[in-house]
XYZ file of C-alpha atoms in Angstrom:
585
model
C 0.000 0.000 0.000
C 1.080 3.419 -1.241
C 2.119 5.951 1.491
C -0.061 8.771 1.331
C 2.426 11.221 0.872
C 3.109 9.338 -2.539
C -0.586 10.044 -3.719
C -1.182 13.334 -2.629
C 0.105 16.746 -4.353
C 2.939 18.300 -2.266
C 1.593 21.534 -1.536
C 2.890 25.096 -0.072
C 0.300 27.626 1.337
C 2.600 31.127 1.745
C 1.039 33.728 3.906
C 2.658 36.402 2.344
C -0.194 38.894 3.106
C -1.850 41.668 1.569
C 1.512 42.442 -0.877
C 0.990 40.774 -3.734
C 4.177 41.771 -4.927
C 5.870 39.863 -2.048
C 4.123 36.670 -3.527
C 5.369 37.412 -6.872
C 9.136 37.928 -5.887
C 9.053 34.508 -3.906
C 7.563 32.651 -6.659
C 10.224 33.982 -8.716
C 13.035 33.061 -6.150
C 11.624 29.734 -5.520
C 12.084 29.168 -9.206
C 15.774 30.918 -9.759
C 16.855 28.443 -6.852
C 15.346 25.533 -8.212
C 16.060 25.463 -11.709
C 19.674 25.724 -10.636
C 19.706 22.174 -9.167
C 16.662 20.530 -11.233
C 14.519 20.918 -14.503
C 11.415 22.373 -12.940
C 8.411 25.096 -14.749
C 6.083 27.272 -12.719
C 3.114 28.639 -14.386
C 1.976 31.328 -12.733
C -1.860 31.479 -12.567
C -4.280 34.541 -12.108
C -7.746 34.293 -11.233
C -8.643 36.388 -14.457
C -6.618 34.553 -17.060
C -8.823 31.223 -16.745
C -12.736 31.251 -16.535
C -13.366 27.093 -16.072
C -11.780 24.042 -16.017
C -10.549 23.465 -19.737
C -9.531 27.033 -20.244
C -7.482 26.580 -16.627
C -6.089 23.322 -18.499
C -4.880 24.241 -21.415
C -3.084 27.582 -19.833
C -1.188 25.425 -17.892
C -0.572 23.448 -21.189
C 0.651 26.399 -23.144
C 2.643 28.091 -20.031
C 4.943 24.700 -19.873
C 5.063 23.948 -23.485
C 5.410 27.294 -24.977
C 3.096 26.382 -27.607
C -0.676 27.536 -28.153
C -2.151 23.903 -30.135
C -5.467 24.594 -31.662
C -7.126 22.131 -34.272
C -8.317 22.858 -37.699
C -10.283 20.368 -38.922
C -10.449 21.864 -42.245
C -7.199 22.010 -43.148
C -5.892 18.176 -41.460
C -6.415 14.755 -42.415
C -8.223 12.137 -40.744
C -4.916 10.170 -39.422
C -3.363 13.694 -38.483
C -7.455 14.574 -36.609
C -7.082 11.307 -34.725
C -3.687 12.026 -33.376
C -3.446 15.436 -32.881
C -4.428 15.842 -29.169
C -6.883 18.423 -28.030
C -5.326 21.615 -26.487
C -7.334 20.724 -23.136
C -5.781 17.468 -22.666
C -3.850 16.829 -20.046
C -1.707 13.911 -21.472
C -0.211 17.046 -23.945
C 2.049 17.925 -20.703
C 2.101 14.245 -19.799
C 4.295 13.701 -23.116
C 5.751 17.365 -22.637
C 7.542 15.657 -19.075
C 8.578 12.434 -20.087
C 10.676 13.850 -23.386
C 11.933 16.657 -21.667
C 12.852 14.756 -18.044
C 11.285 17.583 -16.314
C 11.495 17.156 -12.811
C 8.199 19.214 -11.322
C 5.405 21.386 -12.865
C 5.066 23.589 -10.060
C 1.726 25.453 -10.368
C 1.778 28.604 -8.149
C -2.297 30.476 -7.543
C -1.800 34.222 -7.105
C -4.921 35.336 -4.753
C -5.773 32.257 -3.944
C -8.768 33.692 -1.933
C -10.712 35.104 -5.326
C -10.703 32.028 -7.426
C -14.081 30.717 -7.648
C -14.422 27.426 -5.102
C -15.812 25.016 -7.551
C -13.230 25.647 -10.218
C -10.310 25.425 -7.401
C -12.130 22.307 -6.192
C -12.041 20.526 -10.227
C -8.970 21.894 -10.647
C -7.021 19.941 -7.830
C -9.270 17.211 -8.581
C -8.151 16.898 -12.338
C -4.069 17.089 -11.212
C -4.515 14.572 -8.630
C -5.916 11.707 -11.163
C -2.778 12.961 -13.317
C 0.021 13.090 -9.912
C 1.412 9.661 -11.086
C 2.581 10.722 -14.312
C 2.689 14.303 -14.334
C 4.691 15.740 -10.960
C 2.448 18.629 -9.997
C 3.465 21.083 -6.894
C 1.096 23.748 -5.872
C 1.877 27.357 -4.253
C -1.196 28.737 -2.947
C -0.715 32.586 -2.070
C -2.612 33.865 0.987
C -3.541 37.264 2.457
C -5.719 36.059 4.910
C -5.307 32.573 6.719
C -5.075 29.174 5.640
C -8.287 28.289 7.526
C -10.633 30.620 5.375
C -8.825 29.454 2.346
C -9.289 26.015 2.989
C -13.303 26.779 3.228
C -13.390 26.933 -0.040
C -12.369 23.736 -0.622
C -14.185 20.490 -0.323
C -13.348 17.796 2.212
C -12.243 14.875 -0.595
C -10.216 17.857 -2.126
C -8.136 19.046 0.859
C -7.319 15.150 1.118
C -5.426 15.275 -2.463
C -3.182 17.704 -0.645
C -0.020 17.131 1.088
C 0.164 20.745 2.712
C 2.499 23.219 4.437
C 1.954 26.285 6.097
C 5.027 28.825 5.605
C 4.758 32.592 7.277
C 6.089 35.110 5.255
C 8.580 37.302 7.085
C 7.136 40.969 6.771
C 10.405 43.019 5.918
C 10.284 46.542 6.293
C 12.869 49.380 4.639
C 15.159 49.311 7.608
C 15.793 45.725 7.802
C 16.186 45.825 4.002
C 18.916 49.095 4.005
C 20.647 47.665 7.432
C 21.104 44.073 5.041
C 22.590 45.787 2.287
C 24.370 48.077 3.765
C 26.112 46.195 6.846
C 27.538 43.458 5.122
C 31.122 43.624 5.773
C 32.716 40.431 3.529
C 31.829 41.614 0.242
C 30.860 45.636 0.170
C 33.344 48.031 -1.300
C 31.402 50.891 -1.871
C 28.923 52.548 0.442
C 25.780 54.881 0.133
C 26.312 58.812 1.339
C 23.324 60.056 3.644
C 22.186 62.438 1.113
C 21.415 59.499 -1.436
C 19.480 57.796 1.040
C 17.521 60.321 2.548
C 16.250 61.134 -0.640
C 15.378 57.471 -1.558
C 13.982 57.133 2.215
C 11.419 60.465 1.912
C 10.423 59.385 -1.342
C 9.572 55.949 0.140
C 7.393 57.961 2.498
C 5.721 60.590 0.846
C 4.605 57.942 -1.993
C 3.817 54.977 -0.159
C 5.955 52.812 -2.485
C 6.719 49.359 -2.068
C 9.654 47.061 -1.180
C 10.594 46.763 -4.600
C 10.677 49.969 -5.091
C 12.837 50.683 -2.311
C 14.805 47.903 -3.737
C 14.789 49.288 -7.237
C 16.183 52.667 -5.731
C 19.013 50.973 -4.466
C 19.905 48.775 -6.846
C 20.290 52.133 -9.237
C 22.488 53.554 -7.024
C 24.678 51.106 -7.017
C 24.770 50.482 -10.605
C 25.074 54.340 -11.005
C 28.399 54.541 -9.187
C 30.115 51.390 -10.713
C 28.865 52.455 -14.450
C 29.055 56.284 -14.540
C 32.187 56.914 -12.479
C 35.373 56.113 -13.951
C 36.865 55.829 -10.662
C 35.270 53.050 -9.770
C 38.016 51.146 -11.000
C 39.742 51.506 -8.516
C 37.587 49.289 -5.928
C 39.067 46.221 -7.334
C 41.279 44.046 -4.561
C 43.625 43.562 -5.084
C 44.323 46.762 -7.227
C 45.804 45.866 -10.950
C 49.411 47.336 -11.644
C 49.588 50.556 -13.094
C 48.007 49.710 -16.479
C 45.229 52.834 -16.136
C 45.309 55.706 -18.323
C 47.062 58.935 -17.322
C 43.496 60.884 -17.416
C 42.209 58.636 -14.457
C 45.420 59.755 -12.675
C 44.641 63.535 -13.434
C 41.061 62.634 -12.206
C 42.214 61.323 -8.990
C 44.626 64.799 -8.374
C 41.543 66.978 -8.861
C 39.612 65.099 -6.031
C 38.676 67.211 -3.138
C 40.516 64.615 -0.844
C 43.225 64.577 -2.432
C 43.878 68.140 -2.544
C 43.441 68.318 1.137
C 45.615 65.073 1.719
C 48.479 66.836 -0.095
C 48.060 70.016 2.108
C 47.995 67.672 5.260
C 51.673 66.426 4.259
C 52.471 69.949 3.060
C 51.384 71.105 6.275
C 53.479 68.296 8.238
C 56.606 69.425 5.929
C 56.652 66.395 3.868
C 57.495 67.889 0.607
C 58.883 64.903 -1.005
C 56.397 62.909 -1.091
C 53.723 65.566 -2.086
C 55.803 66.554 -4.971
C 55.651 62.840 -5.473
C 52.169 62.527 -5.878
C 51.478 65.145 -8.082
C 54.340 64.321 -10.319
C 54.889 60.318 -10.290
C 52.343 57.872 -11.166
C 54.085 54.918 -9.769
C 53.819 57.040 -6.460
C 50.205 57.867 -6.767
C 49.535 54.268 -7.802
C 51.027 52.975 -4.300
C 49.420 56.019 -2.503
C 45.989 55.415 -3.832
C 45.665 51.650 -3.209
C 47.026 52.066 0.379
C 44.920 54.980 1.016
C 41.586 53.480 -0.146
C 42.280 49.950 2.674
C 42.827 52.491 5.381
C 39.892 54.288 3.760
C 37.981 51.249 3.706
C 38.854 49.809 7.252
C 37.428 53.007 8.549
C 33.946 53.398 7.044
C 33.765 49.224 8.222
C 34.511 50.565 11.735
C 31.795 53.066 11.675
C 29.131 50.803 10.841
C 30.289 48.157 13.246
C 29.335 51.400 15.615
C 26.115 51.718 13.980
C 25.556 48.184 14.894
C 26.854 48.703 18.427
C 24.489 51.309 19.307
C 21.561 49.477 18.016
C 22.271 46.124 19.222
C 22.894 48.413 23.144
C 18.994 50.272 22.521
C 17.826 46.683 21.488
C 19.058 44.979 24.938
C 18.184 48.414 26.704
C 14.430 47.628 25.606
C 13.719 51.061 24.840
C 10.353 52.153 22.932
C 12.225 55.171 21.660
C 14.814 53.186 19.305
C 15.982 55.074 16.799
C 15.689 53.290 12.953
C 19.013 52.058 11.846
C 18.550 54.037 8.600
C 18.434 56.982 10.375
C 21.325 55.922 12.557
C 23.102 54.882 9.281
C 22.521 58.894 7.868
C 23.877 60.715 10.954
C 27.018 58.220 10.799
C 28.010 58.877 7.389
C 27.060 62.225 7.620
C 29.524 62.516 10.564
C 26.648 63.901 13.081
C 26.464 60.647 15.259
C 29.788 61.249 17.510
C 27.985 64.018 19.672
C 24.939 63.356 19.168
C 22.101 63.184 21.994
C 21.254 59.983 20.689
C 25.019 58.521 21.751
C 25.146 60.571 25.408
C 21.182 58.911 26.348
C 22.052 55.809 25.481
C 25.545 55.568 27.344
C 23.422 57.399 30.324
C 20.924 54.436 30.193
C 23.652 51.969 30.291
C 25.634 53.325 33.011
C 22.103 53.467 34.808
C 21.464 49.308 34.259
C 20.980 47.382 37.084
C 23.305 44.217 37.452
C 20.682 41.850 35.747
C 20.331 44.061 32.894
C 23.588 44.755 32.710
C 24.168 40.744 32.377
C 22.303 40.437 29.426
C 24.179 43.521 27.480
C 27.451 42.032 27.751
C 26.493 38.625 26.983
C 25.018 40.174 23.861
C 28.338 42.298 23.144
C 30.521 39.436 23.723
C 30.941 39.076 20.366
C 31.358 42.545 19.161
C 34.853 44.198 18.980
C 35.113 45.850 22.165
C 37.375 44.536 24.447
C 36.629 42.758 27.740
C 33.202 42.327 26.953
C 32.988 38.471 28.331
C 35.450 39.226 31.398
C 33.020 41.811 32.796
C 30.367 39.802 31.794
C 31.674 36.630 34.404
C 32.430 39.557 36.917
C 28.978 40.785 36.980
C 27.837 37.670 37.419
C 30.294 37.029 40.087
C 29.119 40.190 42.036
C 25.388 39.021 41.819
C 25.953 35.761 42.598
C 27.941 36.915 46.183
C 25.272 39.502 46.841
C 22.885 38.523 50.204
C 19.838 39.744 48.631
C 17.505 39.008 45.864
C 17.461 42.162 44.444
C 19.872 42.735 41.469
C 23.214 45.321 42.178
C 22.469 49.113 41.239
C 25.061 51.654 40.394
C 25.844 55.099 41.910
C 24.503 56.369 38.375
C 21.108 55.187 38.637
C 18.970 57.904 39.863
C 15.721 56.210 40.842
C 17.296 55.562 44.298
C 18.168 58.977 45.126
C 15.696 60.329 47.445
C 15.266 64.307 48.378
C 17.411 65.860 51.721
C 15.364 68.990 53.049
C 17.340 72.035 54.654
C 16.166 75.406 56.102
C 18.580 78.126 55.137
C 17.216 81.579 56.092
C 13.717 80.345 57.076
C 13.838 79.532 53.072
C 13.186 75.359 52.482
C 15.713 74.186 49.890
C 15.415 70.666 48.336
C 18.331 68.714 46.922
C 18.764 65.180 45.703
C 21.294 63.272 48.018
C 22.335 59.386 47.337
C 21.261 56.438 49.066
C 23.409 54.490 50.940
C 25.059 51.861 48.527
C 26.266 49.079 49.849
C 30.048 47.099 49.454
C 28.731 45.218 46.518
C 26.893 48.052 44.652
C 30.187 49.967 44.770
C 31.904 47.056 43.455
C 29.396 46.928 40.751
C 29.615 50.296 40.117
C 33.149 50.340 39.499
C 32.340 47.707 36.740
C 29.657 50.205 35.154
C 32.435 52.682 34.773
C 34.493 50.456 33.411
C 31.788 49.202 30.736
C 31.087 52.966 29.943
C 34.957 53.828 29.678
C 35.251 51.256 27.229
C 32.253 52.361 24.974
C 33.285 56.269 25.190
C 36.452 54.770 23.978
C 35.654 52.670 20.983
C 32.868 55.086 19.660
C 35.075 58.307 20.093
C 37.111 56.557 17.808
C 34.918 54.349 15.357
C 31.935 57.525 14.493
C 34.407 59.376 12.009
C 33.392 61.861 9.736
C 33.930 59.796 6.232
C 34.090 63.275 4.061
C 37.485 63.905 5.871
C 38.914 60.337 4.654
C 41.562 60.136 1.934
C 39.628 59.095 -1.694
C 36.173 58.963 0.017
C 34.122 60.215 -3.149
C 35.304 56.550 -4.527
C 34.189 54.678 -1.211
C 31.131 56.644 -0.864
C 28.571 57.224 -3.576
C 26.517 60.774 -2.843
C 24.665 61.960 -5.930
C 20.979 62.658 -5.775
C 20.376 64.134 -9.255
C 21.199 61.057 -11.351
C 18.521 58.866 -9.095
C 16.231 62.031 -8.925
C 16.016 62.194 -13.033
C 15.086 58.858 -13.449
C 12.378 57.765 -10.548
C 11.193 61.754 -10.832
C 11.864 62.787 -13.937
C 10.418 65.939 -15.706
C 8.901 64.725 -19.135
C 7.605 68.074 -19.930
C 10.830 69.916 -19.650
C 12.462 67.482 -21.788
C 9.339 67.643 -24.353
C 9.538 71.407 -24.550
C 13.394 71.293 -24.651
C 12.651 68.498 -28.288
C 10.257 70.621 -29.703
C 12.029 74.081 -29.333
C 15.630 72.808 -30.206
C 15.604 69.600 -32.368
C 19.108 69.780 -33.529
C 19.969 68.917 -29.587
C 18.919 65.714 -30.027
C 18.134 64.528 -33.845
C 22.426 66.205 -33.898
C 21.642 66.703 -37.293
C 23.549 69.762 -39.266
C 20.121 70.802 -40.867
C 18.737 71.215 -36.728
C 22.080 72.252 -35.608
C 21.328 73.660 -31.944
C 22.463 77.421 -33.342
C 19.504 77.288 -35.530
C 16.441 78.793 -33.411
C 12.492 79.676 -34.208
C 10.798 78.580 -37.577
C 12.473 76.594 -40.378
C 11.498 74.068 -43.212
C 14.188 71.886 -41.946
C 12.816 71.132 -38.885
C 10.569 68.395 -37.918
C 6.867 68.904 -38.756
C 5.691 68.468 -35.294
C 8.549 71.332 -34.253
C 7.402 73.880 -36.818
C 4.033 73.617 -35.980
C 4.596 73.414 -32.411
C 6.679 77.065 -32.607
C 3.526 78.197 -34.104
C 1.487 77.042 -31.490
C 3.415 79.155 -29.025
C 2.669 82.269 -31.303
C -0.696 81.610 -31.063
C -3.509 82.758 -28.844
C -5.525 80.464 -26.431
C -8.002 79.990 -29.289
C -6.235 78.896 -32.647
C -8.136 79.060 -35.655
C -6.785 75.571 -37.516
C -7.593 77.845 -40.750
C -4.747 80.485 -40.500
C -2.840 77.359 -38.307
C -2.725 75.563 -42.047
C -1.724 78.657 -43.763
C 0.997 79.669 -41.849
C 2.445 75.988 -41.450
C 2.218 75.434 -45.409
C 4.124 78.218 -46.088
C 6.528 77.361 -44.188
C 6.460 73.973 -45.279
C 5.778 74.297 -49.026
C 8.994 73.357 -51.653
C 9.017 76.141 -54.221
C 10.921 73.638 -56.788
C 8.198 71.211 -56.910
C 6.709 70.707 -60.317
C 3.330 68.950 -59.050
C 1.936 71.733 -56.793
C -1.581 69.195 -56.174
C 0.984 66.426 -55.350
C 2.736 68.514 -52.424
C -0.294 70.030 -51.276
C -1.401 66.276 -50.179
C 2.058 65.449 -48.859
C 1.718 69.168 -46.657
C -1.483 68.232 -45.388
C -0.916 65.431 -44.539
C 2.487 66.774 -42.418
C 0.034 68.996 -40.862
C -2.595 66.609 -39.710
C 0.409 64.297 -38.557
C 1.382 67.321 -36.716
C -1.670 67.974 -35.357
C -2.611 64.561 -33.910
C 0.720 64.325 -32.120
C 0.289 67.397 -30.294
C -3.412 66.547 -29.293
C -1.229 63.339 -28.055
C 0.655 64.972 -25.815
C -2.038 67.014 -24.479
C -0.876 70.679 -25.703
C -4.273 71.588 -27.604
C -7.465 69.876 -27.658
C -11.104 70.984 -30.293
C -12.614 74.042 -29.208
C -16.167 73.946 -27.770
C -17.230 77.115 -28.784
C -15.857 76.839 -32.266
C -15.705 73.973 -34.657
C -13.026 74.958 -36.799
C -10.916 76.292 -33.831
C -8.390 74.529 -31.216
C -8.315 75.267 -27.588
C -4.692 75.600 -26.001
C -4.418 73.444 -22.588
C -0.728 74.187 -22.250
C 1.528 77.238 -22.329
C 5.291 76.623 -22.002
C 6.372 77.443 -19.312
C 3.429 76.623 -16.852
């Protein structure tokens, strides 16, 4: 007897919720991984794409086999009627799987929830009676639960199903911008705050999605590597001096490396500055040394960024600031002073001893020193304390009580201590150590990265490239076409010296420049007068033949700019045009 996960469909209900877009980009990573370890297809199916059972069947049919069959009875034999299959047939993809070895036919739902119940229910009924020689898989995607789901579906048909429950993770733009950008093992190059303030603000003021945020930063990235020559230079190891002598000049005109020069100018170093602005070999040496230390720095500072938000996770505090925004005030070298760093040093030099535990056990990994030998010390202390209470330090100010005195029959009120005892002391001494330590590191990790040698390589800090192409201007660049041609057509009959009205120019363009002459009604009359004789050729024999061609330039014309919505018919006037735009506006 057949186990019943052999005759049951192995089946995957996501909860991804109400993003279908998160759906989508699993389906299509559940597919990239598979298909690098086994022949597998995935046809994706929408509620609206299949209306009953055989139109559901033969999408699937075409989706695997790339081919749409029909039959025409007409124009085929008898023997070719007879074995040509019918388009809704199952045994089409039967054949398709045993020829091509195809390991699973994965069939994923998309809104699983709007599919009508009785076409679900004959649809898993139809693959079942088919599991033993075609290998279904189904992907159900939910936005609600599996239990209302699996009302729609009859009893005998949730038995065809071998089913798991999987919970999507709901990511939000921190987690994603804290993956990307703390990875230490393979990043080279790193985001500036100004690039990423801008993505982040448009991320709120549109209410776009993950991909979109993804999108963003994937441009960025690509933006830096493909527009900036310098990027080059990221490579590690760095190639031997093979580069052209412009990328050198490029690299002396950097703002850090004019100021890196007047550092050793300034230190009276003059060899080695004259050096660098005269040897390439020099520069070569100086420029792949200088971009490690570089490196090694900007690593340190967001080890720091992790520091501080792995300290106000363990500190349990409501008002934990977003790593993104910690991220921003790091690289724009704001974080070192900051209030944020001063309250939360102040709340850990104010943790009692069973608090305190847990934050170094969670730092014992991190690169401050000591971390694990104050842990065990703490721990010591606690353990050789009489009472159950955990140790406080001299810092924490929710044991200080108030001390009343009459000076001058005036009452003053000051906060005095309470008496700590020989363990709290001793515990206290740790807290200062613990806070000596983090002063320490951070002074030294939360750099400003605009004073490092060759940061505009390490750091990428352009908003207008990203800002022309997710919020771009198409009307400026449609005015800019229509005025001046010869700026992008590069032609020498639309040079761009060659301004206003001219039978050289594009039709649209000519009649455009005469739609700026015009009033805000245009009579289409003198409109067709003025644009054929511009147009007109003087040399042309067949004056009826070019009067066609000319009109038909015009209403060419014409329609395009009703296309892009610069004039539309006149309601008061039937041979007249409104204007809806004026340039400018």
């Amino acid at each position: 007897m057949k186990d019943s996960t052999e005759t049951t469909i192995p089946t995957a209900f996501l909860v991804a919720g109400p993003s279908n877009s998160m759906y989508t980009n699993i389906v299509r990573s559940v597919e990239a991984q598979l298909q690098e370890i086994l022949d597998v297809a995935i046809v994706n199916i929408i509620p609206s794409q299949i209306v009953n059972l055989k139109s559901a069947i033969k999408f699937i049919n075409n989706q695997v086999t790339d081919a749409a069959l029909t039959i025409e009875e007409d124009d085929m034999s008898k023997h070719e009627q007879s074995s040509r299959r019918l388009n809704y047939d199952l045994q089409i993809l039967g054949d398709h799987v045993r020829f091509h070895s195809t390991a699973k036919i994965i069939l994923a739902f998309h809104d699983s929830e709007t599919f009508d119940g009785s076409l679900l229910n004959d649809i898993i009924e139809v693959i079942s009676s088919w599991y033993d020689r075609i290998p279904f898989v189904c992907l159900f995607g939910i936005k609600t639960s599996v239990e209302l789901f699996q009302e729609k579906l009859h009893r005998t048909t949730i038995q065809r199903l071998h089913g798991a429950q999987f919970e999507v993770a709901q990511v939000d733009v921190d987690s994603v911008f804290r993956a990307v950008s703390s990875s230490q093992r393979d990043k080279v190059f790193w985001l500036g705050p100004g690039i990423i303030y801008s993505i982040l603000q448009a991320q709120q003021n549109y209410i776009q999605s993950i991909a979109s945020f993804t999108r963003s930063l994937q441009y960025a990235h690509m933006t830096h590597i493909f527009a900036n020559p310098l990027s080059i230079l990221l490579k590690d190891p760095l190639p031997a001096q093979t580069f052209q002598k412009e990328l050198y000049e490029y690299v002396r005109n950097l703002d850090s490396f004019r100021q890196h020069v007047e550092d050793l100018i300034a230190r009276k170093d003059f060899d080695t500055a004259k050096n660098l602005l005269q040897d390439n070999y020099v520069l070569h040496k100086e420029v792949e040394q200088g971009i490690k230390k570089s490196k090694t720095a900007i690593k340190s500072l967001i080890l720091a960024v992790e520091l501080l938000t792995a300290i106000q996770k363990s500190l349990n505090n409501s008002a934990t600031e977003p790593w993104c925004n910690l991220y921003i005030k790091a690289m724009a070298g704001q974080l070192k002073d900051s209030a944020i760093v001063k309250d939360t040093l102040l709340a850990v030099k104010k943790l009692p001893s069973d608090a305190m535990t847990t934050l170094l056990a969670d730092l014992a990994d991190s690169p401050l020193p000591d971390m694990l030998v104050l842990h065990n010390e703490v721990r010591r202390l606690q353990s050789d304390s009489e009472g159950t209470e955990p140790l406080r330090s001299k810092h924490d100010t929710n044991y200080a009580g108030l001390r009343t005195t009459i000076v001058s029959h005036k009452v003053q009120l000051s906060k005095q201590s309470a008496a700590l005892s020989k363990q709290d002391l001793l515990y206290s001494n740790v807290v200062d150590r613990v806070d000596e330590i983090l002063v320490e590191y951070l002074q030294e990790a939360l750099i400003t990265p605009q004073e490092l040698f060759l940061h505009e390589i390490l750091i990428y800090d352009f908003k207008s490239p990203h800002r022309e192409v997710f919020a771009p201007k198409p009307r400026h660049a449609m005015e800019r076409a229509l005025n001046s041609p010869g700026d992008y057509l590069g032609c020498s009959c639309c040079n761009g010296t060659q301004r206003g009205l001219s039978a050289t120019h594009p039709v649209t363009s000519i009649l455009y420049q005469l739609f700026l002459e015009s009033g805000a009604i245009i009579n289409t009359s003198d409109l067709w007068s003025a644009f054929n004789t511009i147009v007109e050729s003087e040399d042309n024999d067949d004056e009826d033949a070019e009067q066609e061609r000319t009109l038909a330039l015009f209403s060419q014309a014409l329609a395009e700019l009703k296309y892009m919505g610069m004039i539309t018919s006149s309601r008061k006037k039937a041979d007249h045009l409104a204007k809806v735009l004026w340039n400018g506006l």
